[in-house]
Coordinates of N, CA and C in Angstrom, one line a residue:
X1 N 65.9 91.8 81.1 CA 65.1 92.6 81.3 C 65.7 93.9 82.0
X2 N 65.4 93.3 83.5 CA 65.9 94.2 84.6 C 66.6 94.7 84.5
X3 N 68.2 93.9 84.2 CA 69.3 95.0 83.9 C 69.7 95.5 83.0
X4 N 68.6 95.6 81.4 CA 68.5 96.6 81.2 C 67.9 97.9 81.9
X5 N 66.8 97.4 82.2 CA 65.8 98.6 82.9 C 67.3 99.0 83.7
X6 N 67.7 98.9 85.2 CA 69.0 99.1 85.8 C 69.9 100.0 85.2
X7 N 70.0 99.6 84.4 CA 71.4 99.7 83.3 C 71.1 101.6 82.7
X8 N 69.7 102.1 82.4 CA 69.6 102.9 81.9 C 68.4 103.6 82.8
X9 N 68.3 103.2 83.8 CA 68.3 104.1 85.7 C 69.4 104.7 85.5
X10 N 70.4 103.8 85.8 CA 71.5 104.5 86.6 C 72.6 105.4 85.3
X11 N 72.6 105.0 84.0 CA 73.3 105.9 83.6 C 72.2 107.5 83.3
X12 N 71.0 107.7 83.6 CA 70.4 108.7 84.0 C 70.9 109.5 84.7
X13 N 71.1 108.8 85.7 CA 70.6 109.3 87.3 C 72.4 110.6 87.4
X14 N 71.8 111.4 88.3 CA 72.4 112.5 88.4 C 72.9 112.4 89.9
X15 N 73.8 113.3 90.0 CA 74.4 113.2 91.6 C 73.7 114.2 92.1
X16 N 72.8 115.2 91.8 CA 71.7 115.7 92.4 C 70.8 115.1 92.7
X17 N 70.1 113.9 91.8 CA 69.2 113.0 92.3 C 69.2 112.2 93.3
X18 N 70.7 111.5 93.0 CA 71.0 110.6 94.6 C 71.1 111.6 95.7
X19 N 71.5 112.8 95.8 CA 71.4 113.7 97.0 C 70.1 114.1 97.2
X20 N 69.3 114.2 96.5 CA 67.3 114.3 97.0 C 67.5 113.0 97.5
X21 N 67.2 112.2 96.8 CA 66.7 110.6 97.6 C 67.6 110.6 99.2
X22 N 68.6 110.5 99.5 CA 69.5 110.3 100.7 C 68.6 111.4 101.8
X23 N 68.4 112.8 101.1 CA 68.0 113.4 102.0 C 66.7 113.2 102.6
X24 N 65.9 112.8 101.3 CA 64.6 112.3 101.8 C 64.9 110.7 103.0
X25 N 65.9 110.4 102.7 CA 66.1 109.4 103.8 C 66.8 109.9 105.4
X26 N 66.6 110.8 105.2 CA 67.7 112.0 106.1 C 69.0 111.7 106.4
X27 N 69.8 111.7 105.4 CA 71.4 111.4 105.2 C 72.1 112.2 104.4
X28 N 72.6 112.9 105.0 CA 73.5 114.0 104.7 C 75.0 113.4 104.1
X29 N 75.5 113.5 103.1 CA 77.5 113.1 102.9 C 77.8 114.1 102.8
X30 N 78.9 114.1 102.9 CA 80.0 115.5 102.9 C 80.4 115.1 101.4
X31 N 81.1 116.2 100.7 CA 81.6 116.4 99.3 C 82.2 115.1 99.3
X32 N 83.3 114.3 100.2 CA 84.0 113.3 99.9 C 83.3 112.0 99.4
X33 N 82.3 111.7 100.0 CA 81.3 110.5 100.4 C 80.5 111.1 98.8
X34 N 80.1 112.1 98.6 CA 79.0 112.1 98.2 C 79.9 111.4 96.4
X35 N 80.9 112.0 96.4 CA 81.6 111.7 94.9 C 81.8 110.0 94.9
X36 N 82.1 110.2 95.9 CA 82.3 108.5 96.4 C 81.6 107.4 95.7
X37 N 80.6 107.8 96.7 CA 79.0 107.0 96.4 C 78.5 106.8 95.2
X38 N 78.5 108.4 94.9 CA 77.8 109.0 93.0 C 79.1 107.5 92.2
X39 N 80.1 107.6 92.1 CA 81.3 107.0 91.3 C 81.0 105.9 91.2
X40 N 80.5 104.8 92.8 CA 80.3 103.6 92.9 C 79.2 103.0 92.8
X41 N 78.6 103.7 92.5 CA 77.2 103.5 91.9 C 77.0 103.6 90.1
X42 N 78.0 104.6 89.6 CA 77.9 104.8 88.4 C 78.9 103.5 87.8
X43 N 79.6 103.2 88.7 CA 81.0 102.0 88.2 C 80.6 100.7 88.6
X44 N 79.8 100.4 89.6 CA 79.4 98.9 90.3 C 77.6 98.3 90.0
X45 N 77.6 99.1 89.6 CA 75.7 99.2 90.0 C 75.5 97.6 89.3
X46 N 76.5 96.8 88.6 CA 76.0 95.4 88.2 C 76.3 94.6 89.3
X47 N 77.1 95.1 90.4 CA 77.4 93.8 91.7 C 75.8 93.8 92.4
X48 N 74.9 94.6 91.9 CA 73.7 94.4 92.6 C 73.1 93.1 92.2
X49 N 73.3 92.7 91.1 CA 73.4 90.9 90.2 C 74.1 89.6 90.9
X50 N 75.4 90.2 90.8 CA 76.5 89.3 91.3 C 76.8 89.3 92.5
X51 N 77.0 90.2 93.3 CA 77.3 90.0 94.7 C 77.1 91.5 95.1
X52 N 76.0 91.0 96.2 CA 75.8 92.0 96.3 C 76.5 92.2 98.0
X53 N 77.2 91.3 98.3 CA 77.7 91.5 99.6 C 78.9 92.2 99.6
X54 N 79.4 92.1 98.6 CA 80.7 93.6 98.3 C 79.7 94.7 98.0
X55 N 78.8 95.2 98.2 CA 78.6 96.5 97.6 C 78.2 96.8 99.2
X56 N 77.1 96.0 100.7 CA 78.0 96.6 101.7 C 79.3 96.5 102.5
X57 N 80.1 95.8 102.0 CA 81.9 95.7 102.3 C 82.3 97.1 101.7
X58 N 82.3 97.4 100.8 CA 82.9 98.6 100.2 C 82.2 99.5 101.1
X59 N 80.9 99.4 100.6 CA 80.4 100.8 101.6 C 80.7 100.9 102.9
X60 N 81.3 99.8 103.7 CA 81.2 99.7 105.0 C 82.7 100.3 105.1
X61 N 83.9 99.7 104.3 CA 85.4 100.3 103.7 C 85.3 102.1 103.6
X62 N 84.8 102.5 103.1 CA 84.8 103.8 102.1 C 84.0 105.2 103.2
X63 N 83.4 104.7 103.6 CA 81.9 106.0 104.4 C 82.3 106.1 105.2
X64 N 81.8 107.3 106.0 CA 81.8 107.2 107.8 C 81.2 106.5 108.1
X65 N 81.5 105.5 109.1 CA 81.0 104.4 110.2 C 79.6 105.5 110.6
X66 N 78.9 106.5 110.7 CA 77.4 106.7 110.8 C 76.7 107.3 109.8
X67 N 76.9 107.4 108.6 CA 76.7 107.4 107.5 C 76.3 105.9 107.1
X68 N 77.7 105.0 107.0 CA 76.9 103.3 107.0 C 76.0 103.1 107.5
X69 N 75.9 103.3 109.1 CA 74.5 102.8 109.7 C 73.8 103.4 109.4
X70 N 73.3 104.2 108.3 CA 71.9 105.3 107.6 C 72.0 104.5 106.7
X71 N 73.1 104.1 105.9 CA 72.8 103.7 104.6 C 72.2 101.7 104.5
X72 N 72.8 100.7 105.6 CA 72.7 99.8 105.4 C 71.1 99.8 105.6
X73 N 70.4 99.7 106.8 CA 68.8 99.6 106.6 C 68.6 99.7 104.9
X74 N 68.3 100.7 104.8 CA 68.1 101.3 103.1 C 68.3 100.1 102.7
X75 N 69.7 99.8 101.9 CA 69.9 98.4 101.1 C 69.6 97.3 101.4
X76 N 69.1 97.0 102.8 CA 68.8 95.9 103.2 C 67.4 95.4 102.8
X77 N 66.6 96.7 103.0 CA 64.8 97.0 102.7 C 65.1 96.9 101.0
X78 N 65.8 97.4 100.6 CA 65.7 97.3 98.9 C 66.1 96.0 98.3
X79 N 66.7 95.4 99.2 CA 67.7 93.9 98.4 C 66.2 93.1 98.8
X80 N 65.9 93.2 100.1 CA 64.2 92.3 100.1 C 63.4 92.4 99.7
X81 N 63.2 93.8 99.5 CA 61.7 94.1 98.9 C 62.0 94.1 97.1
X82 N 63.4 93.2 96.7 CA 63.8 93.0 95.0 C 64.2 91.6 94.7
X83 N 63.8 91.0 95.6 CA 65.1 90.2 95.3 C 64.9 89.2 94.8
X84 N 63.4 88.9 94.3 CA 62.9 88.0 93.4 C 63.5 88.3 91.8
X85 N 63.4 90.0 92.0 CA 63.9 90.5 90.4 C 65.7 90.4 90.1
X86 N 66.5 89.9 91.5 CA 68.0 90.2 91.5 C 68.5 88.8 91.0

């Protein structure tokens, strides 16, 4: 059930919504990072259920280190918050 919910959410997610969420968290991406992250989310959302550690590694390798340092605590927060669903 939760996978279907996440799938529907990701399918409807727009780049603008992602950017707004990140801005609320005081994270501003450059164009390359925006394209990468949006594409990554759309293609790899199932890793949330299968291999969360890979998400951290992929983002660390592909985002500017300053950006990653800002995003990592958010990922950890939501990983802990929703761990019983994942």
